[in-house]
């Protein structure tokens, strides 16, 4: 087990009051596994991911984040900074913000490595070439400037930089949203390759079919709650939570010809969430209890689900 999150609760002070953007979330990531975090906009995916390395402006109210045996919430600023970029690195949606437009790709990559490791420039350059191979960028691109590359190539460079210090965990927040479908799939292939090198990945994505196909585990978030967490194959084959079912039904399936049923309504205002289960106003299977009581996390067949349909 590389990462274990227990009962994580993160609060923001918004204009309309305090909100819990992540509320009682527990999940874990094994070494070399790819976990996709899915859910509609505003459900707390980014807050969850950024809280791991304390890049979220939200305040952690309770919980534990155990990474490689260490409780990250007990580390001081300096220790967290050492962890960032090294053991845990991040890839964001827009690769341009992470690249220096005035420096050649190779120079930037070499500098990143030399800033953290006492190796020679030649050794660093060799590593850069190896990294470019991993992400499928021709080595001669080393002399290009960021604007001379396509969006997909830039994102590959960012990924190469993110793994240049041999991280154990890579957190990617919608890294493919700005890219076309074929390039998206290529990036996911690279991620898969990275997991075979024992790098764990947390991927935040809106693309459920892609997540199902490419990840080992899936975490489904809704209104700050973790609604379902389990093996991607299991979740896809038999979604337990009505919200997971709704997400799956709302996107076309490449292999099965079926009717698309968009999810009705919107996620709630977190400053004023519904009583009981936060999903109950939109839930086709809502029962009387769902508007009154907060559902617990229940384990069903090696899967976690937060819904009154399961358990007792
Ligand atoms: N800095 C902040 N201050 C106050 N509220 C915030 C802040 N950042 C996010 N929120 C709120 O927290 C909730 C969760 O936001 P978050 O960005 O984690 O969701 P998300 O699932 O990543 O959404 P998206 O898919 O749109 O990126 C939202 O209701 C959002 O409005
Ligand atoms: Ni987000």
Tab-separated table of N, CA, C and O in Angstrom, residues 91-96 98-99 105-106 108-109 131-162 175-176 178-180 182-184 186-187 190:
chain	number	residue	atom	x	y	z
A	91	UNK	N	0.765	16.720	-12.571
A	91	UNK	CA	0.580	17.162	-13.957
A	91	UNK	C	-0.785	17.839	-14.024
A	91	UNK	O	-1.774	17.286	-13.550
A	92	UNK	N	-0.815	19.041	-14.592
A	92	UNK	CA	-2.078	19.782	-14.645
A	92	UNK	C	-2.650	19.790	-16.060
A	92	UNK	O	-2.022	19.326	-17.011
A	93	UNK	N	-3.825	20.384	-16.156
A	93	UNK	CA	-4.543	20.381	-17.429
A	93	UNK	C	-3.804	21.139	-18.536
A	93	UNK	O	-3.693	20.671	-19.652
A	94	UNK	N	-3.291	22.325	-18.191
A	94	UNK	CA	-2.682	23.158	-19.214
A	94	UNK	C	-1.158	23.092	-19.138
A	94	UNK	O	-0.558	23.674	-18.247
A	95	UNK	N	-0.537	22.372	-20.093
A	95	UNK	CA	0.909	22.168	-19.993
A	95	UNK	C	1.703	23.464	-20.142
A	95	UNK	O	2.822	23.568	-19.644
A	96	UNK	N	1.111	24.470	-20.793
A	96	UNK	CA	1.848	25.708	-21.015
A	96	UNK	C	2.220	26.396	-19.704
A	96	UNK	O	3.266	27.024	-19.590
A	98	UNK	N	3.152	25.100	-17.049
A	98	UNK	CA	4.250	24.442	-16.345
A	98	UNK	C	5.561	24.507	-17.114
A	98	UNK	O	6.589	24.039	-16.642
A	99	UNK	N	5.528	25.079	-18.323
A	99	UNK	CA	6.754	25.156	-19.121
A	99	UNK	C	7.208	26.604	-19.256
A	99	UNK	O	6.392	27.515	-19.346
A	105	UNK	N	13.259	22.839	-24.455
A	105	UNK	CA	12.753	21.686	-23.706
A	105	UNK	C	13.873	20.979	-22.941
A	105	UNK	O	13.780	20.739	-21.736
A	106	UNK	N	14.935	20.653	-23.668
A	106	UNK	CA	16.035	19.903	-23.061
A	106	UNK	C	16.647	20.635	-21.884
A	106	UNK	O	16.890	20.040	-20.825
A	108	UNK	N	15.266	22.875	-19.944
A	108	UNK	CA	14.356	22.867	-18.791
A	108	UNK	C	14.398	21.540	-18.063
A	108	UNK	O	14.406	21.486	-16.834
A	109	UNK	N	14.432	20.471	-18.851
A	109	UNK	CA	14.405	19.146	-18.226
A	109	UNK	C	15.702	18.882	-17.475
A	109	UNK	O	15.691	18.388	-16.347
A	131	UNK	N	13.860	9.639	-20.792
A	131	UNK	CA	12.500	10.087	-20.465
A	131	UNK	C	11.700	10.396	-21.728
A	131	UNK	O	10.529	10.045	-21.842
A	132	UNK	N	12.361	11.039	-22.693
A	132	UNK	CA	11.668	11.362	-23.944
A	132	UNK	C	11.239	10.082	-24.652
A	132	UNK	O	10.164	10.008	-25.255
A	133	UNK	N	12.090	9.060	-24.569
A	133	UNK	CA	11.724	7.770	-25.157
A	133	UNK	C	10.474	7.199	-24.511
A	133	UNK	O	9.588	6.690	-25.200
A	134	UNK	N	10.437	7.281	-23.189
A	134	UNK	CA	9.293	6.720	-22.463
A	134	UNK	C	7.994	7.382	-22.914
A	134	UNK	O	6.976	6.730	-23.111
A	135	UNK	N	8.016	8.698	-23.111
A	135	UNK	CA	6.777	9.394	-23.472
A	135	UNK	C	6.601	9.530	-24.985
A	135	UNK	O	5.672	10.182	-25.454
A	136	UNK	N	7.514	8.915	-25.745
A	136	UNK	CA	7.344	8.868	-27.194
A	136	UNK	C	7.580	10.190	-27.917
A	136	UNK	O	6.874	10.513	-28.864
A	137	UNK	N	8.551	10.940	-27.453
A	137	UNK	CA	8.926	12.189	-28.139
A	137	UNK	C	10.309	11.980	-28.769
A	137	UNK	O	11.229	11.526	-28.091
A	138	UNK	N	10.443	12.298	-30.077
A	138	UNK	CA	11.746	12.116	-30.732
A	138	UNK	C	12.841	12.918	-30.010
A	138	UNK	O	12.595	14.054	-29.593
A	139	UNK	N	14.022	12.300	-29.889
A	139	UNK	CA	15.081	12.923	-29.084
A	139	UNK	C	15.509	14.291	-29.605
A	139	UNK	O	15.955	15.147	-28.840
A	140	UNK	N	15.370	14.515	-30.906
A	140	UNK	CA	15.836	15.808	-31.436
A	140	UNK	C	14.949	16.979	-30.986
A	140	UNK	O	15.290	18.141	-31.174
A	141	UNK	N	13.836	16.648	-30.367
A	141	UNK	CA	12.954	17.693	-29.851
A	141	UNK	C	13.558	18.415	-28.650
A	141	UNK	O	13.030	19.413	-28.162
A	142	UNK	N	14.647	17.875	-28.180
A	142	UNK	CA	15.355	18.448	-27.039
A	142	UNK	C	15.689	19.926	-27.276
A	142	UNK	O	15.739	20.738	-26.366
A	143	UNK	N	15.894	20.287	-28.547
A	143	UNK	CA	16.277	21.663	-28.875
A	143	UNK	C	15.086	22.543	-29.251
A	143	UNK	O	15.259	23.678	-29.676
A	144	UNK	N	13.868	22.017	-29.098
A	144	UNK	CA	12.682	22.814	-29.438
A	144	UNK	C	12.266	23.686	-28.263
A	144	UNK	O	12.530	23.378	-27.110
A	145	UNK	N	11.575	24.765	-28.609
A	145	UNK	CA	10.922	25.586	-27.591
A	145	UNK	C	9.484	25.098	-27.454
A	145	UNK	O	8.929	24.533	-28.407
A	146	UNK	N	8.874	25.311	-26.280
A	146	UNK	CA	7.518	24.800	-26.060
A	146	UNK	C	6.523	25.146	-27.172
A	146	UNK	O	5.722	24.303	-27.565
A	147	UNK	N	6.590	26.375	-27.708
A	147	UNK	CA	5.576	26.751	-28.698
A	147	UNK	C	5.763	26.017	-30.025
A	147	UNK	O	4.889	26.055	-30.885
A	148	UNK	N	6.903	25.365	-30.202
A	148	UNK	CA	7.135	24.613	-31.444
A	148	UNK	C	6.525	23.209	-31.382
A	148	UNK	O	6.632	22.448	-32.340
A	149	UNK	N	5.934	22.874	-30.240
A	149	UNK	CA	5.346	21.543	-30.088
A	149	UNK	C	3.826	21.622	-30.106
A	149	UNK	O	3.248	22.661	-29.803
A	150	UNK	N	3.197	20.494	-30.423
A	150	UNK	CA	1.737	20.430	-30.358
A	150	UNK	C	1.317	20.311	-28.887
A	150	UNK	O	2.134	20.006	-28.017
A	151	UNK	N	0.040	20.541	-28.625
A	151	UNK	CA	-0.474	20.432	-27.264
A	151	UNK	C	-0.198	19.069	-26.661
A	151	UNK	O	0.202	18.946	-25.501
A	152	UNK	N	-0.401	18.027	-27.472
A	152	UNK	CA	-0.165	16.668	-26.993
A	152	UNK	C	1.298	16.428	-26.662
A	152	UNK	O	1.631	15.796	-25.668
A	153	UNK	N	2.187	16.971	-27.518
A	153	UNK	CA	3.629	16.810	-27.267
A	153	UNK	C	4.046	17.546	-26.004
A	153	UNK	O	4.838	17.040	-25.211
A	154	UNK	N	3.458	18.739	-25.819
A	154	UNK	CA	3.783	19.498	-24.607
A	154	UNK	C	3.367	18.735	-23.356
A	154	UNK	O	4.102	18.680	-22.377
A	155	UNK	N	2.175	18.114	-23.438
A	155	UNK	CA	1.727	17.371	-22.277
A	155	UNK	C	2.642	16.175	-22.016
A	155	UNK	O	2.928	15.835	-20.873
A	156	UNK	N	3.142	15.552	-23.068
A	156	UNK	CA	4.097	14.451	-22.890
A	156	UNK	C	5.379	14.925	-22.227
A	156	UNK	O	5.960	14.236	-21.385
A	157	UNK	N	5.834	16.117	-22.647
A	157	UNK	CA	7.039	16.691	-22.041
A	157	UNK	C	6.818	16.930	-20.543
A	157	UNK	O	7.672	16.624	-19.716
A	158	UNK	N	5.630	17.466	-20.230
A	158	UNK	CA	5.303	17.713	-18.827
A	158	UNK	C	5.321	16.410	-18.033
A	158	UNK	O	5.818	16.349	-16.912
A	159	UNK	N	4.783	15.359	-18.645
A	159	UNK	CA	4.778	14.066	-17.963
A	159	UNK	C	6.222	13.579	-17.785
A	159	UNK	O	6.595	13.092	-16.717
A	160	UNK	N	7.030	13.754	-18.833
A	160	UNK	CA	8.438	13.350	-18.731
A	160	UNK	C	9.122	14.105	-17.596
A	160	UNK	O	9.878	13.525	-16.806
A	161	UNK	N	8.842	15.400	-17.477
A	161	UNK	CA	9.431	16.183	-16.395
A	161	UNK	C	8.909	15.719	-15.041
A	161	UNK	O	9.656	15.655	-14.068
A	162	UNK	N	7.627	15.395	-15.008
A	162	UNK	CA	7.024	14.989	-13.738
A	162	UNK	C	7.604	13.674	-13.225
A	162	UNK	O	7.605	13.426	-12.025
A	175	UNK	N	-5.413	15.870	-17.195
A	175	UNK	CA	-4.269	16.198	-18.043
A	175	UNK	C	-4.593	16.136	-19.535
A	175	UNK	O	-3.839	16.654	-20.344
A	176	UNK	N	-5.715	15.540	-19.882
A	176	UNK	CA	-5.999	15.356	-21.309
A	176	UNK	C	-7.209	16.140	-21.785
A	176	UNK	O	-7.613	16.035	-22.935
A	178	UNK	N	-7.737	19.159	-22.612
A	178	UNK	CA	-7.567	20.094	-23.728
A	178	UNK	C	-7.140	19.382	-25.017
A	178	UNK	O	-6.955	20.024	-26.043
A	179	UNK	N	-7.006	18.063	-24.959
A	179	UNK	CA	-6.463	17.337	-26.111
A	179	UNK	C	-7.539	16.540	-26.835
A	179	UNK	O	-8.564	16.204	-26.267
A	180	UNK	N	-7.259	16.207	-28.102
A	180	UNK	CA	-8.266	15.427	-28.819
A	180	UNK	C	-8.208	13.959	-28.391
A	180	UNK	O	-7.285	13.512	-27.729
A	182	UNK	N	-7.714	10.993	-29.666
A	182	UNK	CA	-6.631	10.061	-29.975
A	182	UNK	C	-5.400	10.366	-29.115
A	182	UNK	O	-4.768	9.462	-28.557
A	183	UNK	N	-5.112	11.658	-28.972
A	183	UNK	CA	-3.984	12.058	-28.136
A	183	UNK	C	-4.250	11.696	-26.675
A	183	UNK	O	-3.374	11.219	-25.954
A	184	UNK	N	-5.497	11.885	-26.238
A	184	UNK	CA	-5.888	11.496	-24.881
A	184	UNK	C	-5.554	10.044	-24.613
A	184	UNK	O	-4.998	9.689	-23.581
A	186	UNK	N	-3.421	8.175	-26.128
A	186	UNK	CA	-1.963	7.987	-26.112
A	186	UNK	C	-1.383	8.341	-24.737
A	186	UNK	O	-0.521	7.645	-24.219
A	187	UNK	N	-1.884	9.437	-24.167
A	187	UNK	CA	-1.413	9.855	-22.847
A	187	UNK	C	-1.748	8.773	-21.813
A	187	UNK	O	-0.938	8.419	-20.972
A	190	UNK	N	0.648	6.059	-22.026
A	190	UNK	CA	1.895	6.400	-21.330
A	190	UNK	C	1.732	6.164	-19.825
A	190	UNK	O	2.604	5.580	-19.175
